[in-house]
XYZ file of N, CA and C in Angstrom:
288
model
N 182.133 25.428 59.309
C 181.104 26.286 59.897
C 181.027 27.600 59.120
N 180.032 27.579 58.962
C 179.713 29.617 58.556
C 179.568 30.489 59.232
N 179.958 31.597 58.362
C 179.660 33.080 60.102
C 178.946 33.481 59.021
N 177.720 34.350 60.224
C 176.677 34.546 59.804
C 176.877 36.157 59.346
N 176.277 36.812 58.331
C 176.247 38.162 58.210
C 176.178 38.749 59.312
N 175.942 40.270 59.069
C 175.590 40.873 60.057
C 174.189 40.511 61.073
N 173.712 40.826 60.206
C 172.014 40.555 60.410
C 171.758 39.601 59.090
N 170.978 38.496 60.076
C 170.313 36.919 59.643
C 168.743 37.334 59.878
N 167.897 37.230 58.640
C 166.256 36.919 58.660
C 165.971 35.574 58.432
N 164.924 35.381 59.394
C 164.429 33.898 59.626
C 163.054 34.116 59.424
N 162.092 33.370 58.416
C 160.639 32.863 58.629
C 160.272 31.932 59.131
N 159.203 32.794 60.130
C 158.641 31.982 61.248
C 157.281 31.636 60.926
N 156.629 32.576 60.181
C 154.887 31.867 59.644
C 155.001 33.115 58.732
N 154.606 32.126 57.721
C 154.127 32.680 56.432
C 153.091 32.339 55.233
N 151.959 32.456 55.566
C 150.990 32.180 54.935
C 149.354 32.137 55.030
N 148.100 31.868 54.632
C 146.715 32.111 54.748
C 146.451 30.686 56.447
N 146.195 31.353 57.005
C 145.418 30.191 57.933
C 144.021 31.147 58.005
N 142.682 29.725 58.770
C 142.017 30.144 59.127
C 141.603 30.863 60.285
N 140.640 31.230 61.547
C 140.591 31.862 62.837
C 141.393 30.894 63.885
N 140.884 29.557 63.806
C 141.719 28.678 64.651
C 143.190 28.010 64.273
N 143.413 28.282 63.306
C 144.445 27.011 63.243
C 145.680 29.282 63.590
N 145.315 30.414 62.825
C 146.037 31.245 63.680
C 145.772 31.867 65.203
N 144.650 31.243 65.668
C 144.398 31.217 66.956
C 145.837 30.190 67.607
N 145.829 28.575 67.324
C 146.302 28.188 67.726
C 148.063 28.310 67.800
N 148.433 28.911 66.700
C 150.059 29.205 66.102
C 149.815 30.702 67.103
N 149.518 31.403 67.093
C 149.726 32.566 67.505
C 149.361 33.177 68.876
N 148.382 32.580 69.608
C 148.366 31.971 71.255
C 149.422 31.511 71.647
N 149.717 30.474 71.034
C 151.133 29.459 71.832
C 152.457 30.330 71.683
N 152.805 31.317 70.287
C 154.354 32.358 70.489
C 153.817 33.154 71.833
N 152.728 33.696 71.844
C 152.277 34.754 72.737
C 152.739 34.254 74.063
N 152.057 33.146 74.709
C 152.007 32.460 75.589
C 153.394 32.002 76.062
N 153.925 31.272 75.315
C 155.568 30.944 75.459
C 155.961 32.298 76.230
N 155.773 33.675 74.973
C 156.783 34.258 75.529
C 156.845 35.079 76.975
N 155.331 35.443 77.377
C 154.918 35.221 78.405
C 155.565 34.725 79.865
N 155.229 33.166 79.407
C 155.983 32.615 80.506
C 157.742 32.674 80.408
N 158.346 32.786 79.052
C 159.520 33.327 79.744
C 159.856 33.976 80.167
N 159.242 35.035 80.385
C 159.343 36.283 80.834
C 159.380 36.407 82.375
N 157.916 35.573 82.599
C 157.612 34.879 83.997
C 158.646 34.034 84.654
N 159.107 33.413 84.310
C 160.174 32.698 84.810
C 161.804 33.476 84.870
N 161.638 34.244 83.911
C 163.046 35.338 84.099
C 162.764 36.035 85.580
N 161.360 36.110 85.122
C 161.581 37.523 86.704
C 161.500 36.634 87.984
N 160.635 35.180 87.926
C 161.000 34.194 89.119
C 162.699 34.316 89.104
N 163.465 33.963 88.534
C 164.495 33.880 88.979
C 165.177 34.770 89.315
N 164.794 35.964 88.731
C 165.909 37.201 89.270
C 164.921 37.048 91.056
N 163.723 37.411 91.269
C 163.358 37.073 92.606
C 164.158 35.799 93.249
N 164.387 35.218 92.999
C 164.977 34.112 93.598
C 166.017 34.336 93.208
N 166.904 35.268 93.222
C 168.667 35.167 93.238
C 168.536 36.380 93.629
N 168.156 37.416 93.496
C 168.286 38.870 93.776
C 167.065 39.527 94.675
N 166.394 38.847 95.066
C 165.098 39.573 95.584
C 164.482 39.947 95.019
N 164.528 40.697 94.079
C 163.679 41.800 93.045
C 163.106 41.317 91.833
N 162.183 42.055 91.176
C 162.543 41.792 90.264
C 162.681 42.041 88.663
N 162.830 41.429 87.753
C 163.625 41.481 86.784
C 162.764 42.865 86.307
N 163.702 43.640 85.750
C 162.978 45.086 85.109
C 162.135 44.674 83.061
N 162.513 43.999 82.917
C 162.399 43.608 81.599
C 161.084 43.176 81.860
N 161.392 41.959 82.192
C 160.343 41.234 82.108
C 158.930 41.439 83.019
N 159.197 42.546 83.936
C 158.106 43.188 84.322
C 157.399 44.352 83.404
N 157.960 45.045 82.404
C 157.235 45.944 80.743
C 156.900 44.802 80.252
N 157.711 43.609 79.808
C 157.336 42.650 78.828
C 155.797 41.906 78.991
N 155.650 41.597 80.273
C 154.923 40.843 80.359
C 153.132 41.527 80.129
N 152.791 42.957 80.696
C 152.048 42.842 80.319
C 151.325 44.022 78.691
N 152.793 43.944 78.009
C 152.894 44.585 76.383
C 152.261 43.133 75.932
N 152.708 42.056 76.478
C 152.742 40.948 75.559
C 150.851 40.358 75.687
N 150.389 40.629 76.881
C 148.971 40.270 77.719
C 147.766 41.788 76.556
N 148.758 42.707 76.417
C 147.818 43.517 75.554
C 147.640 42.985 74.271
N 148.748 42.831 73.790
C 149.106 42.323 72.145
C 148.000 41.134 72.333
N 148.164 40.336 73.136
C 147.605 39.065 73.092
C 145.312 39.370 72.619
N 145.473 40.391 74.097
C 143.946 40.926 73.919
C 143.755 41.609 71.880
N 144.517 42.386 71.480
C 144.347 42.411 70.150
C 143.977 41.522 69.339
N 144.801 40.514 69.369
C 144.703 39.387 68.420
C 143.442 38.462 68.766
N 143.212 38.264 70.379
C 142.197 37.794 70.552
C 140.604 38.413 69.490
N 140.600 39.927 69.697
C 139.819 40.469 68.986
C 139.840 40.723 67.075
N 141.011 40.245 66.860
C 141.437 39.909 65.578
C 140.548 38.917 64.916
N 141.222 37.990 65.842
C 140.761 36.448 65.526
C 139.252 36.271 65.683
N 138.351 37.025 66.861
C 137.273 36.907 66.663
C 136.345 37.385 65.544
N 136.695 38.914 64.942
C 136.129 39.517 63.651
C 136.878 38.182 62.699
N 137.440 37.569 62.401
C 138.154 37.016 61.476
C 136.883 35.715 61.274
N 136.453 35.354 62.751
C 135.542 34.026 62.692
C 134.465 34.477 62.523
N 133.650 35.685 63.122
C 132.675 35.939 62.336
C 132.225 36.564 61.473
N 133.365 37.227 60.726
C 133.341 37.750 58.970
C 133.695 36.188 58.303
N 134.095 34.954 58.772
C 134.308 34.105 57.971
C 135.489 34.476 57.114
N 136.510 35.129 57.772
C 137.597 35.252 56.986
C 139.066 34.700 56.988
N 139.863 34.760 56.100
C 141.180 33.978 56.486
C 142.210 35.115 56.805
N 142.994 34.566 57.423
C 144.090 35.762 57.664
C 145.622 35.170 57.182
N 145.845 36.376 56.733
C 147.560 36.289 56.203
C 148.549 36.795 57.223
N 149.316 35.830 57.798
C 150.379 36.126 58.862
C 151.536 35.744 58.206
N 152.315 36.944 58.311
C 153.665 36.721 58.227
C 154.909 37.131 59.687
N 155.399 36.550 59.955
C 156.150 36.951 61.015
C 158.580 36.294 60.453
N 158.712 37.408 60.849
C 160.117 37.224 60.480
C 160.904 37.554 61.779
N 162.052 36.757 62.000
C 162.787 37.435 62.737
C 164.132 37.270 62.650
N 164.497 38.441 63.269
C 165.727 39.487 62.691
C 166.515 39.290 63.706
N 168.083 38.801 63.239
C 168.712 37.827 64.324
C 170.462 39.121 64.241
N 170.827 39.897 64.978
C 172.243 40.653 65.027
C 173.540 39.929 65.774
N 174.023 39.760 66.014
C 174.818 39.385 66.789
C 175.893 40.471 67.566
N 176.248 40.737 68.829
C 176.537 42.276 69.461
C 176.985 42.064 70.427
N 178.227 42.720 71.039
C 179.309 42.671 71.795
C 178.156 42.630 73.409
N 178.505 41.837 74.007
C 177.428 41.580 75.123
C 178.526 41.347 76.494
């Protein structure tokens, strides 16, 4: 087995898509993360009453971001243009 550096970078999308095919890649991270979020705070309600503090900021940072891109993606379809997405993520590992 290997141990990982400190900090590990991972590519997650990297390259030209058109309005839909980064409509479709970039809806569904949005969306996912969304509902995990949703389901974190179901469960802290359902074990604790309350709920989860996180995932109540998260959820609707993630519902704005989402409205951006929506409006992204629409100038993108009717300029007829392609878009370059790159997304990386940055992995630490930390005394928890």
């Amino acid at each position: 087995s290997t141990t990982m550096k400190n900090t590990e970078k991972l590519t997650l999308i990297e390259g030209q898509f058109n309005s839909e095919e980064a409509d479709e890649i970039l809806t569904n991270i949005f969306t996912t993360k969304i509902h995990f979020h949703k389901m974190k705070n179901f469960g802290s309600q359902e074990r604790y009453g309350k709920d989860d503090e996180t995932a109540q900021k998260r959820i609707p940072a993630l519902k704005k971001e989402m409205e951006k891109l929506k409006s992204i993606l629409a100038e993108a379809k009717t300029k007829n243009k392609k878009l370059v997405v790159n997304s990386e993520i940055t992995i630490s590992l930390i005394d928890g």
